[in-house]
Structures are given as structure tokens and as C-alpha cells.
Short mmCIF file of C-alpha atoms and ligand atoms in Angstrom, two decimals:
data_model
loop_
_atom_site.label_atom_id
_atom_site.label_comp_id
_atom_site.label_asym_id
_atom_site.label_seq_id
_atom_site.Cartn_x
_atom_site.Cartn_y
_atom_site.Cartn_z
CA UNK D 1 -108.62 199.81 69.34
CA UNK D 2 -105.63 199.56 71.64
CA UNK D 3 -104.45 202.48 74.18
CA UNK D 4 -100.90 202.24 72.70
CA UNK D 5 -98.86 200.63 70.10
CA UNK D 6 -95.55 200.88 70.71
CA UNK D 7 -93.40 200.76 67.76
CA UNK D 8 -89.98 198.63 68.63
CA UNK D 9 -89.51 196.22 71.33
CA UNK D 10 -86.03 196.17 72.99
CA UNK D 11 -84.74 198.20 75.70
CA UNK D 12 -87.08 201.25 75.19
CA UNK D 13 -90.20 199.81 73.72
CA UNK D 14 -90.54 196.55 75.90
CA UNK D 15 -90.04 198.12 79.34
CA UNK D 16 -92.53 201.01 78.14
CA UNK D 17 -94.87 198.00 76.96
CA UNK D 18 -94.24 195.67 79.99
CA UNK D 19 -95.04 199.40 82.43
CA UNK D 20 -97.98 200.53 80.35
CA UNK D 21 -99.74 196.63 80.56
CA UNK D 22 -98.80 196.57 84.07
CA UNK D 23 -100.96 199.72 84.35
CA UNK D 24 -103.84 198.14 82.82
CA UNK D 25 -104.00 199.47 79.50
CA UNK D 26 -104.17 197.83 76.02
CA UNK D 27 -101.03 197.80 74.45
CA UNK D 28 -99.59 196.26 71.17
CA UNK D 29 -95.77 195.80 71.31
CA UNK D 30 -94.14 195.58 67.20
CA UNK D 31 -90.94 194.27 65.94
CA UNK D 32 -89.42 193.58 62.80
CA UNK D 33 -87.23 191.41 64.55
CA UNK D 34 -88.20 188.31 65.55
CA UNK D 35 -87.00 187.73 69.35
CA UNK D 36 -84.29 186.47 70.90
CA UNK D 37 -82.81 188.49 68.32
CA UNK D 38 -78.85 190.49 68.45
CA UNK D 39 -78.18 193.85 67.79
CA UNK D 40 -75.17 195.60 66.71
CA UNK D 41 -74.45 197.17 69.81
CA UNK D 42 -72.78 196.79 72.63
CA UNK D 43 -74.38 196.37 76.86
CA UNK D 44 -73.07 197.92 79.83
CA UNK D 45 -74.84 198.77 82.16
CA UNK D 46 -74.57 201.04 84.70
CA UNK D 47 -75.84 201.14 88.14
CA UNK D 48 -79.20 203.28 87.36
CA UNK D 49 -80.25 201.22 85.04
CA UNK D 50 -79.48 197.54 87.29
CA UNK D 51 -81.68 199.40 89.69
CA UNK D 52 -84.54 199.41 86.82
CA UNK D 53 -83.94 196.19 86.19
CA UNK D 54 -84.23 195.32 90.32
CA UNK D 55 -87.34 197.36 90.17
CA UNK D 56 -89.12 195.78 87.56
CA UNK D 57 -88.41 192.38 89.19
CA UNK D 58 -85.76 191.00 86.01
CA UNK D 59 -83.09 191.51 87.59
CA UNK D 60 -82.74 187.83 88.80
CA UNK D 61 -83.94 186.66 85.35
CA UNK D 62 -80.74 188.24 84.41
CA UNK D 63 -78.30 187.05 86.36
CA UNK D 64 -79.66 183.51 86.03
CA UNK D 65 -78.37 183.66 82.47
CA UNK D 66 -74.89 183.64 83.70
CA UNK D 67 -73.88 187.63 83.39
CA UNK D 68 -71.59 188.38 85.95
CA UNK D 69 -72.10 191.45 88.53
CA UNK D 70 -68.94 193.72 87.74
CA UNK D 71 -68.17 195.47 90.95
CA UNK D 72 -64.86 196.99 89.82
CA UNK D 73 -64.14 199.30 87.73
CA UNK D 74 -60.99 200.52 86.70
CA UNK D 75 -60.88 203.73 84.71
CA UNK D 76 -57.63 205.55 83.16
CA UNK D 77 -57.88 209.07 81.91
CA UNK D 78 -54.31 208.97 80.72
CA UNK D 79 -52.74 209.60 84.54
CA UNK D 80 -53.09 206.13 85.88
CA UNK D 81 -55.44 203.21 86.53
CA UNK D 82 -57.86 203.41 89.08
CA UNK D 83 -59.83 200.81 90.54
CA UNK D 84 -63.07 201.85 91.81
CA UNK D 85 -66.81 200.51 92.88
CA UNK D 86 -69.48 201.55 90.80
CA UNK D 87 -71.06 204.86 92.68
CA UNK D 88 -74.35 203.54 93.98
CA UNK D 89 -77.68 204.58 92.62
CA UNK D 90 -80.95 203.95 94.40
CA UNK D 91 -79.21 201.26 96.00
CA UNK D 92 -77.27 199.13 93.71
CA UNK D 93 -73.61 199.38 93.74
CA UNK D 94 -72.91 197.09 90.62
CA UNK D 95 -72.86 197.10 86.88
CA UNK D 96 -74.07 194.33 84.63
CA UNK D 97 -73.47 193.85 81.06
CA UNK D 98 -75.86 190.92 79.21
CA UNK D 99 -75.61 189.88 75.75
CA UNK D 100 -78.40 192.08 74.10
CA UNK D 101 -79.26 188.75 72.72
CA UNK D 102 -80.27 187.92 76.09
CA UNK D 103 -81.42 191.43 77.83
CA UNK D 104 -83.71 192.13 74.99
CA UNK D 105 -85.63 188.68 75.40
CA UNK D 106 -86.06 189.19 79.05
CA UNK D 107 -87.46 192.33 78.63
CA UNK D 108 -89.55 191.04 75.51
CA UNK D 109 -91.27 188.33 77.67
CA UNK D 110 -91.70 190.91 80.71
CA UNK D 111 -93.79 192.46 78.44
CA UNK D 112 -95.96 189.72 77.24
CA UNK D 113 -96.05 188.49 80.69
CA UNK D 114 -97.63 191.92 82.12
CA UNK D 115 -100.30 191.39 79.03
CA UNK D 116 -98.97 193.09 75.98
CA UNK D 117 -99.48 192.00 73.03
CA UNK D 118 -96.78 191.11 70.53
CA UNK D 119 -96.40 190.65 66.93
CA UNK D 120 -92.48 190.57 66.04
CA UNK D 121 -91.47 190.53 62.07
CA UNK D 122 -93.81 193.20 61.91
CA UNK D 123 -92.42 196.25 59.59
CA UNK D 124 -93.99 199.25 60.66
CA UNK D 125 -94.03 201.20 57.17
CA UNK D 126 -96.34 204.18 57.97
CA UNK D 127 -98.51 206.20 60.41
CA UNK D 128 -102.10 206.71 60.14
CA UNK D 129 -103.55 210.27 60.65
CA UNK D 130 -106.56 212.25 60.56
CA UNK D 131 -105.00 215.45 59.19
CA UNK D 132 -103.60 216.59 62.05
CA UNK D 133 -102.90 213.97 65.11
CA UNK D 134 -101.42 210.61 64.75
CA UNK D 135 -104.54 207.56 65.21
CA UNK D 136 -102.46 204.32 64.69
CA UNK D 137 -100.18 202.83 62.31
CA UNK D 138 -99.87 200.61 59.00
CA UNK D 139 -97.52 197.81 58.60
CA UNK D 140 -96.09 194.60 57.05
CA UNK D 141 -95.95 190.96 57.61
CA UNK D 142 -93.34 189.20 55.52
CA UNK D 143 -94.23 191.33 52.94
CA UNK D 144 -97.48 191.62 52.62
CA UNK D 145 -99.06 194.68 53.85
CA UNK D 146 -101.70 194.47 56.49
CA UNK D 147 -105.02 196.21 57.80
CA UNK D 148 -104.26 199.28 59.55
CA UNK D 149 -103.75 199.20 63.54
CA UNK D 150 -105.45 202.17 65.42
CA UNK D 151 -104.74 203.55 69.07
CA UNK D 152 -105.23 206.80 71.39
CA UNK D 153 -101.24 207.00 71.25
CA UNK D 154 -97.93 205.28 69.26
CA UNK D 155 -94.79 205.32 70.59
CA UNK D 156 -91.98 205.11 68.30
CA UNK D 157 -89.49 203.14 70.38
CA UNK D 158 -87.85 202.40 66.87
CA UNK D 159 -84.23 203.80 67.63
CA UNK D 160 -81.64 206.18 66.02
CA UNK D 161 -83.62 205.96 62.38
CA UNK D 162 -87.34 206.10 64.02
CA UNK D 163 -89.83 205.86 61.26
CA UNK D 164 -92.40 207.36 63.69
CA UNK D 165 -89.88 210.51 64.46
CA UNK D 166 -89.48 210.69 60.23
CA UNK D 167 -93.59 210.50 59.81
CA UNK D 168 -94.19 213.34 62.42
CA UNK D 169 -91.36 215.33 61.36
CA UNK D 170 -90.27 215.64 65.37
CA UNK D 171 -88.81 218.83 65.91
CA UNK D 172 -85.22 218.68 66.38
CA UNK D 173 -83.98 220.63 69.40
CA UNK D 174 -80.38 219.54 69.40
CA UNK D 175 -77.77 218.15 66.66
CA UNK D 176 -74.41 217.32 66.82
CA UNK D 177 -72.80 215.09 63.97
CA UNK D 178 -70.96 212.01 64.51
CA UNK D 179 -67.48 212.65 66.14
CA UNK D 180 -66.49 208.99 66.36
CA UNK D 181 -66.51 205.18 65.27
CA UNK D 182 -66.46 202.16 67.27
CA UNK D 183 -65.63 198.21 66.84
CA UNK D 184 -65.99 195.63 69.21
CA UNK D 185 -65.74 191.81 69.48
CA UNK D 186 -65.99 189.11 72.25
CA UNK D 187 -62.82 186.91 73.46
CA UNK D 188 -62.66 183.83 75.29
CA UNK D 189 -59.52 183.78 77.53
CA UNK D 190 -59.03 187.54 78.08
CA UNK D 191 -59.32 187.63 82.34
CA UNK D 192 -60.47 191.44 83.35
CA UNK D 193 -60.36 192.94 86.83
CA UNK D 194 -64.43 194.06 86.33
CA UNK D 195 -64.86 196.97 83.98
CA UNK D 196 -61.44 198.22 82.67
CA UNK D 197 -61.93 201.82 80.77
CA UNK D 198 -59.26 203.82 79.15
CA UNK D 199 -59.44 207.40 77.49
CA UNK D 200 -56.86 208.91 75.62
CA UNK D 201 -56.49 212.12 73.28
CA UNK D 202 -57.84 209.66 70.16
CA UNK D 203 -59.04 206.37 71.59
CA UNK D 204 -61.53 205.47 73.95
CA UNK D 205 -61.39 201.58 75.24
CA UNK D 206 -63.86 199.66 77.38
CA UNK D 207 -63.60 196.19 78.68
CA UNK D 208 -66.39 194.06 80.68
CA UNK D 209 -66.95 190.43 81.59
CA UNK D 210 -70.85 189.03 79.79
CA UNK D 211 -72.55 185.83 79.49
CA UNK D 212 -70.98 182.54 78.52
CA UNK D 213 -67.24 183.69 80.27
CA UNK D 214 -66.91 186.10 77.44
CA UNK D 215 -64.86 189.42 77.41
CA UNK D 216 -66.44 191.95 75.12
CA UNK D 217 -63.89 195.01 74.54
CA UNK D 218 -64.34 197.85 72.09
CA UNK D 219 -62.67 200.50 70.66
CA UNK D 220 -63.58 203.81 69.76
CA UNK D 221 -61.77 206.44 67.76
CA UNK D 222 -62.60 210.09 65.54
CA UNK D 223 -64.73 209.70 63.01
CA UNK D 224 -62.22 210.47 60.58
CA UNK D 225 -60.41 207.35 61.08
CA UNK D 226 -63.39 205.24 60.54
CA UNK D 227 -62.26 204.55 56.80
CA UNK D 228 -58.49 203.62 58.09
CA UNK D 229 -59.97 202.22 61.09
CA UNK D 230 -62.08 199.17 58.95
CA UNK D 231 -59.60 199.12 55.83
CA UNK D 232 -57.97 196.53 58.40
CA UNK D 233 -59.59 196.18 61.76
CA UNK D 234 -57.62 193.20 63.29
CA UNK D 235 -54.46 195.33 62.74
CA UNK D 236 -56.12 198.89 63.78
CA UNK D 237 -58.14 197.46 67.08
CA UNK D 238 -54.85 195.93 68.58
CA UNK D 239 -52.76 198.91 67.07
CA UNK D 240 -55.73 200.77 69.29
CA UNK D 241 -55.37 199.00 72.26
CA UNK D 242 -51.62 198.89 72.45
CA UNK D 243 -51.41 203.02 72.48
CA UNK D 244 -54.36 202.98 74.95
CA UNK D 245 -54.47 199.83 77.30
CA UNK D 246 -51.05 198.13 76.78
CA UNK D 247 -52.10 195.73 79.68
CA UNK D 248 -55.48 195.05 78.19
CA UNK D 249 -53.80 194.47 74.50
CA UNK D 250 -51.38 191.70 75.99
CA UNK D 251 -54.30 189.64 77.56
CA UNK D 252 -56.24 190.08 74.09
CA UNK D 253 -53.58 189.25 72.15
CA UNK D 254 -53.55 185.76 74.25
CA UNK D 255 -57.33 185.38 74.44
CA UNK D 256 -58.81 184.04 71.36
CA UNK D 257 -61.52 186.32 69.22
CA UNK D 258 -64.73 183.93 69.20
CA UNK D 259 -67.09 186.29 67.44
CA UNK D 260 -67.02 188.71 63.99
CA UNK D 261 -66.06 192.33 64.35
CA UNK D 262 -68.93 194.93 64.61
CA UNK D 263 -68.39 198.81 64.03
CA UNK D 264 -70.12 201.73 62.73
CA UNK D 265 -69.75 204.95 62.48
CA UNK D 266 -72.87 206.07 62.19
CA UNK D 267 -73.51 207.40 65.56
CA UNK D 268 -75.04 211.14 65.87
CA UNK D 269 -75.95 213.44 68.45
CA UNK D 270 -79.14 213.75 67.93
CA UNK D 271 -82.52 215.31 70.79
CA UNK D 272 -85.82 215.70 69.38
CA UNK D 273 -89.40 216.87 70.58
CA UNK D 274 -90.18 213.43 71.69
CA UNK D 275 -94.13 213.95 71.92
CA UNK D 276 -96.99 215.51 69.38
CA UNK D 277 -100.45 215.14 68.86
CA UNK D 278 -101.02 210.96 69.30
CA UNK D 279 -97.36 210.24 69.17
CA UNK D 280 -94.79 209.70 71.93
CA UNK D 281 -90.42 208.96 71.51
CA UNK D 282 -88.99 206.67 73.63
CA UNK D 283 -85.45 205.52 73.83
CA UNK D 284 -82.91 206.39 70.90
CA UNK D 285 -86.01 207.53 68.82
CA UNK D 286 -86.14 210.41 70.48
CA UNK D 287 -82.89 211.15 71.74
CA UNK D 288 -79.56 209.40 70.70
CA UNK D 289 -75.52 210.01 71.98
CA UNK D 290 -72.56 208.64 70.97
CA UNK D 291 -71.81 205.39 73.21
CA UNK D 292 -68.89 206.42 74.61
CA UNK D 293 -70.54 206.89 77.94
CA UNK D 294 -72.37 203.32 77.76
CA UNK D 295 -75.03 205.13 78.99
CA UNK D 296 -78.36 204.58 76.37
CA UNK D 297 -79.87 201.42 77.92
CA UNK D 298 -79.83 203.05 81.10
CA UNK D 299 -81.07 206.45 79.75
CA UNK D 300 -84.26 204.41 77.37
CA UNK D 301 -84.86 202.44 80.98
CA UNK D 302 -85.55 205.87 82.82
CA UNK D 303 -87.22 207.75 79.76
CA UNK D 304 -89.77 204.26 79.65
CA UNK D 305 -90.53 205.06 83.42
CA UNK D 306 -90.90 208.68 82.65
CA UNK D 307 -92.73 207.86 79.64
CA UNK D 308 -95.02 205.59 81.18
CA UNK D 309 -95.92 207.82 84.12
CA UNK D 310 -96.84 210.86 81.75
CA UNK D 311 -99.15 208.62 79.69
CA UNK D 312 -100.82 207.17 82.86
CA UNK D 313 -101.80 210.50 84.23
CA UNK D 314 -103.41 211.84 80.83
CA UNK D 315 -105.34 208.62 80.14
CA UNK D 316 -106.69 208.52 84.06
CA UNK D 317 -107.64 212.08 84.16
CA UNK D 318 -105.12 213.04 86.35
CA UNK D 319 -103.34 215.97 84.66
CA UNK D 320 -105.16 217.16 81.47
CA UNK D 321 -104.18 215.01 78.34
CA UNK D 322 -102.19 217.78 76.75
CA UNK D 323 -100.24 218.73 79.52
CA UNK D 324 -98.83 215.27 80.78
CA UNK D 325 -96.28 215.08 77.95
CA UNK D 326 -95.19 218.25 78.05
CA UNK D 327 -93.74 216.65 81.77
CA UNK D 328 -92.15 214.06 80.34
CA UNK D 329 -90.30 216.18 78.52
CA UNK D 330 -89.17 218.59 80.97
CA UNK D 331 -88.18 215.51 83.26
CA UNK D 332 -86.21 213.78 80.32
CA UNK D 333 -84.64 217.13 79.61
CA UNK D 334 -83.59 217.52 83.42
CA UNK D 335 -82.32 214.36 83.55
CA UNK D 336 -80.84 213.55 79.96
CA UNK D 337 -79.47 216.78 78.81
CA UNK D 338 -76.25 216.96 81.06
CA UNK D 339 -75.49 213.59 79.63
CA UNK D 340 -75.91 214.02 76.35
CA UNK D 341 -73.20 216.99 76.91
CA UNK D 342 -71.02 214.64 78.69
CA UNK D 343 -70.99 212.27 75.61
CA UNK D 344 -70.73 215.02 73.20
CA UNK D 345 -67.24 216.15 75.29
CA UNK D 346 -66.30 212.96 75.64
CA UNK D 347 -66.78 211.90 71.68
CA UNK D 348 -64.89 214.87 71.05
CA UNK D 349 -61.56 213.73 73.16
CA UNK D 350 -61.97 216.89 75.24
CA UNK D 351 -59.69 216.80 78.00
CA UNK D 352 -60.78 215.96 81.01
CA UNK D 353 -61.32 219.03 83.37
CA UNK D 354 -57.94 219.82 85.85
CA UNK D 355 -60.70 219.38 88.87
CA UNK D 356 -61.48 215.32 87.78
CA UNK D 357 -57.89 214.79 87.66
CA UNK D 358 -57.44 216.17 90.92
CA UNK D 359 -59.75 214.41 92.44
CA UNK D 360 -58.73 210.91 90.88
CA UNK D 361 -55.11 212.18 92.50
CA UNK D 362 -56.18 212.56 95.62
CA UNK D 363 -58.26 209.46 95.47
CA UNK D 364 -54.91 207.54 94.72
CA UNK D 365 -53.62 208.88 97.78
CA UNK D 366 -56.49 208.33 100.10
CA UNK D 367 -56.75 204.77 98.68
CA UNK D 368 -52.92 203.95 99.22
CA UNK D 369 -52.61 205.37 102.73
CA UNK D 370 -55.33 203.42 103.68
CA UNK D 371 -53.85 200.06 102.30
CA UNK D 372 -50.71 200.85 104.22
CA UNK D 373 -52.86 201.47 107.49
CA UNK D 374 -54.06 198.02 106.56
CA UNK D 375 -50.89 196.42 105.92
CA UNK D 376 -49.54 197.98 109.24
C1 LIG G 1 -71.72 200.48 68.89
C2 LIG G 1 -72.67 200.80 70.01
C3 LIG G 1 -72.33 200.48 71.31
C4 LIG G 1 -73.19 200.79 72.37
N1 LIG G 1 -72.83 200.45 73.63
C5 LIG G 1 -73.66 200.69 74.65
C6 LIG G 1 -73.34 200.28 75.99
O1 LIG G 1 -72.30 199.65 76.25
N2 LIG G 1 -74.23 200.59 76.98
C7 LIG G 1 -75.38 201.28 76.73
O2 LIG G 1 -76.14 201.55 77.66
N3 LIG G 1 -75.72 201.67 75.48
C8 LIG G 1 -74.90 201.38 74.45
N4 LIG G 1 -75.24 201.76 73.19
C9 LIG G 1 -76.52 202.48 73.00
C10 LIG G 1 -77.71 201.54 73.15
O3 LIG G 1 -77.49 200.35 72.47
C11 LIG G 1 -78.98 202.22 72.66
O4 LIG G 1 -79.12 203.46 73.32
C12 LIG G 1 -80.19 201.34 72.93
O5 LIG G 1 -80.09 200.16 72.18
C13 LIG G 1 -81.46 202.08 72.55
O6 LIG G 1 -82.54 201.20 72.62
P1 LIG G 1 -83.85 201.47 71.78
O7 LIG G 1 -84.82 200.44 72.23
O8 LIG G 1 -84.21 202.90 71.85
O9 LIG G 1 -83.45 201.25 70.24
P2 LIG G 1 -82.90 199.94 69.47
O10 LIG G 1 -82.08 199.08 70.38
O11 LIG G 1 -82.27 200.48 68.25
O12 LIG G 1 -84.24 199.14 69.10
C14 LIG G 1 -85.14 199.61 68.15
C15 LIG G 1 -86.04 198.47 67.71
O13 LIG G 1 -87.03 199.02 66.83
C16 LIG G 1 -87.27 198.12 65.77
N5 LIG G 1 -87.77 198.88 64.63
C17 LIG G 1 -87.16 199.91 64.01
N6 LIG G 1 -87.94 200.36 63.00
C18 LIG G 1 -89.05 199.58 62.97
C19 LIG G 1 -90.21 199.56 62.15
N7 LIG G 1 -90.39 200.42 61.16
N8 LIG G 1 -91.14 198.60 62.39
C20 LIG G 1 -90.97 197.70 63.40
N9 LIG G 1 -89.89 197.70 64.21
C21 LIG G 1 -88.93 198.62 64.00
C22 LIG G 1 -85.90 197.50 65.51
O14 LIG G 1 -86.04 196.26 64.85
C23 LIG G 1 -85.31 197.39 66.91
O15 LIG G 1 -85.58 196.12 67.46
C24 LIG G 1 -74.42 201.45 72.11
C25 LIG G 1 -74.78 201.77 70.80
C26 LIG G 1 -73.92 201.45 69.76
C27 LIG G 1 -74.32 201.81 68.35
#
């Protein structure tokens, strides 16, 4: 009988393995994928979640492969470009963007390294119960079904369509349905300053350097485009990125697409109950935004942590076994819930408040009277 089984091993389920082994206990880490494996999404990473990766001791792994540190960002909100360093948080001042192709590996083999056990093309296709609490799972190997697994917990770390959030029937505390699509590809040839961001009343654009010299940029628009949008996506991504990021569109047009489109539109607002009686969400499973914001691989990194911590204190005694989730809640709901707003507004095209654009303004200013100072 293992402690845990965690259900989904990329950026919520392996940290959350890779913590919980650290801590000692028995865990089993499942995939359907087989690893290094892509996924159709894209990777920036902000500074919180580099600081994870620091923390954890990856972050070298990471930059070994070849990702660039982007220490620039420029962001327009439809006034003007500004170029700005990342804000710092707990001590890292730079973003990072790795091919999920590479993050999730790293983060696969943390995992095994701190003692988890992992069996990937492993289809998780039900949950065992006793009536009334969750007691392990059932799954399938190419195929072929095999004997149950049991555990004191499972954590569905099995993203936006969790089969462990379906089998428990979380509670949904929050729902908001998709407001937009996105596409992105990779370019060889397209030079960026760092980050490059643009936001106007319909499209959202983001920009960032990743492994192998590549530029990934994306595009995101309403929802009710999305049928428009992929009826011919060469023409509407660079019609995109002309209205939005003329400067941007000139380099792409130059740089040379290397890799095959990827969009959806299937991108809710979703925040569920993410604990119950055995059971624990992690990661998209238990609460998933719309991209815009870049911001779920930093948010599953921090909920893992949170996660982690909750579990460790009701399996050593420390705070009684029903209480310690009800923590990881709160603490996820402290820290998560202003940010799932600030996706939600942002999806929506909302514009931005008078105050941010005041401040950028006055940002411009500080930042050009202290050039001249320096030119003088
Ligand atoms: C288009 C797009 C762009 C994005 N861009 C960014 C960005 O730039 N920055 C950012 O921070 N976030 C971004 N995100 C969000 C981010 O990718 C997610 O928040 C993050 O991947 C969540 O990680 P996760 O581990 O919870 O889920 P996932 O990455 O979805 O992983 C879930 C895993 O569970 C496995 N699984 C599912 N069901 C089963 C089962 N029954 N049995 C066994 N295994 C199962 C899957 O195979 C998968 O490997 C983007 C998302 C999209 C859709």
C-alpha cells in the first residue's frame, strides 16, 4: 500500500511526487504519457515559479538544456512599449520559458530521483472506494486493465479534464466559460528583446526566446473567433499580429515557422473543492484559468508546495488528518483567487484600469529622465 498515488506527472503531479518522496513517504507517480513527452501548451515562466525551480535544486538542470534567462520584458497595453525587469520574487529577478518537452522530464526524473515510483502509459480509468472515501485507484496498461492500486490518499494531478475531480464529483466553487482561443508556433530567425507582450481590445500576443534558439509567439483572441480564427490560421495569426505587434509581425514574417500550429479553444475558468475524503487536486485538476496570464505552471508549482505541506502534517500527526486540507485550501484560495480574477479580466479584454496606465506613464518618464541624466 503506498501513502499516495498521484495521478499525472508533469508540472503539478511530479513536483508534488518529487516533495512528498523527499518527505519520506511512499508514493506512486502515473502517466499515460510516456516521458519526455510534449504537450499542447505553451511555458513561460514567471519569476515565482524560477524561484521553485531554484528551490527544488532544477533550476541548473534547466538552464543546462539551453533555455535562455529572459530578463526583459517588454509589455504594451495599447499606450506604448515598455521595457521592464521581471519584478523579483523570493529572489529571482528572471523568467524562463523551457520546451515542456524538456521541463516536464526534469521534473519527471526529480521525482524518481527523490524515490517515487513511476509507471508512465498508465491510463488511470477509475477510483476505488469503500462507499464513502476514496482507497486507491484502477487502471490500464496498453490496454489491458490491471490489479487495483491502493493508498491513504490520490491526488489527481490529471489537469483541466481530471478523471479523479469527475469520480469524486469535486464541488465546483467557481465557473466561468471560455472567453478566448489561442495558437502558437515556434520560429527560427525571429530575434526578441526578452519577453515582448501586447494587449489590445481583441488580441492578446506574447513572445519569448526557448530552447534550441527558438522564438515561440502566440496569439490569443475571443472565443468567438476561434472558428474564423482556424478556418485559416497562417493568414489570421499574422493578420493578428500585424493589428497588435506590427514590430513583432515584421520579424515573424522574416523568421521561418519550424514547427505545426497548436490552438484550442477549450480553455475554462474553472475552481473546484480540491480535497475530500482520500482525494487531493493539484494543479489544473483542481483549478484552471485561461493562459493569458502565463501563469499555471507557476500557480501548480506553489499549490504542489502547499499541497505537499498539508499532507505532511496530517500523515505525521501534526494537525489532525481532517483539518490539514482544509489549509491547503484556504492558502491556495489566498493565494490563487486574485489571479484567477486577473485572468478572467484579462480573457475578457477588460480595459486596463486608468491607475496601471498611469503608472506605466509615469514609469516612461522616470525611465527617460534618467537615460538623459546618463547621457549627460
Ligand atoms: C494554450 C495554452 C498555453 C499555456 N501557456 C502557459 C504559459 O505560457 N505559462 C504557464 O505557466 N502556463 C501556461 N498554460 C497553462 C499550463 O500549461 C497548465 O496550467 C499546466 O500545464 C498545468 O499542469 P498540470 O500538471 O496541472 O496539468 P497537465 O499539464 O495537463 O498534465 C496532466 C497530466 O495528467 C495525465 N493524465 C490525465 N488523465 C490521466 C489518467 N486518467 N491517467 C493517467 N494520466 C492522466 C496527462 O497525460 C498529463 O500528462 C497554458 C495552457 C494552454 C492550454
Amino acid at each position: 500500500m503506498y501513502d499516495t498515488i498521484v495521478v499525472g506527472a508533469r508540472c503539478a503531479g511530479a513536483p508534488t511526487a518529487m516533495l512528498l518522496a523527499r518527505a519520506g513517504y511512499r508514493v506512486l507517480l502515473l502517466d499515460r504519457c510516456r516521458f519526455p513527452s510534449d504537450s499542447m501548451r505553451a511555458h513561460y515562466i514567471h519569476p515565482t515559479g524560477v524561484a521553485k525551480l531554484r528551490d527544488w535544486g532544477l533550476l541548473e538542470h534547466v538552464l543546462a538544456t539551453g533555455c535562455p534567462p529572459i530578463h526583459t520584458r517588454t509589455t504594451d497595453l495599447g499606450d506604448f512599449p515598455l521595457a521592464e525587469t521581471p519584478s523579483p520574487a523570493d529572489g529571482v529577478d528572471f523568467e524562463l520559458a523551457p520546451r515542456r518537452i524538456v521541463l516536464d522530464a526534469i521534473l519527471v526524473e526529480a521525482a524518481v530521483a527523490a524515490g517515487a515510483e513511476l509507471r508512465e502509459g498508465f491510463a488511470v480509468i477509475d477510483l476505488l472506494t469503500d462507499g464513502s472515501r476514496v482507497m486507491g485507484i484502477r487502471g490500464r496498461i496498453n490496454g489491458c486493465e490491471v490489479a487495483p492500486v491502493r493508498a491513504r490518499l490520490v491526488i489527481g494531478a490529471d489537469g483541466l479534464h481530471s478523471l479523479v475531480a469527475r469520480a469524486v464529483v469535486a464541488p465546483i466553487t467557481d465557473i466561468r466559460p471560455a472567453l478566448t482561443c489561442a495558437y502558437y508556433s515556434y520560429w527560427n530567425g525571429v530575434p526578441l528583446t526578452g519577453a515582448e507582450v501586447a494587449f489590445r481590445p481583441r488580441r492578446v500576443v506574447l513572445a519569448f526566446p526557448t530552447n534550441d534558439r527558438l522564438s515561440c509567439v502566440a496569439v490569443q483572441s475571443p472565443v468567438s473567433e476561434f472558428a474564423a480564427f482556424r478556418a485559416d490560421i497562417e493568414d489570421s495569426f499574422h493578420q493578428a499580429l500585424d493589428d497588435a505587434a506590427p514590430g513583432l509581425a515584421a520579424r515573424v514574417r522574416v523568421g521561418q515557422r519550424v514547427e505545426r500550429w497548436r490552438g484550442t479553444a477549450d480553455l475554462p475558468n474553472v475552481v473546484r473543492t480540491p480535497f475530500g475524503p482520500g482525494w487531493a487536486l493539484v494543479g489544473d485538476a483542481g483549478y484552471h484559468k485561461d493562459p493569458v496570464t502565463a501563469q499555471g505552471i507557476s500557480d501548480a508549482f506553489r499549490d504542489s508546495v502547499l499541497l505537499t505541506d498539508a499532507i505532511d502534517d496530517g500523515f505525521s500527526g501534526r494537525e489532525p488528518m481532517l483539518r490539514a486540507p482544509a489549509g491547503y485550501e484556504r492558502r491556495q484560495n489566498e493565494a490563487a483567487l486574485p489571479l484567477f480574477e486577473q485572468a478572467c479580466a484579462r480573457a475578457a479584454f477588460t480595459p486596463f484600469p486608468p491607475a496601471v496606465l498611469a503608472a506605466r506613464a509615469a514609469q516612461r518618464t522616470e525611465d527617460s529622465s534618467t537615460s538623459m541624466q546618463l547621457v549627460r
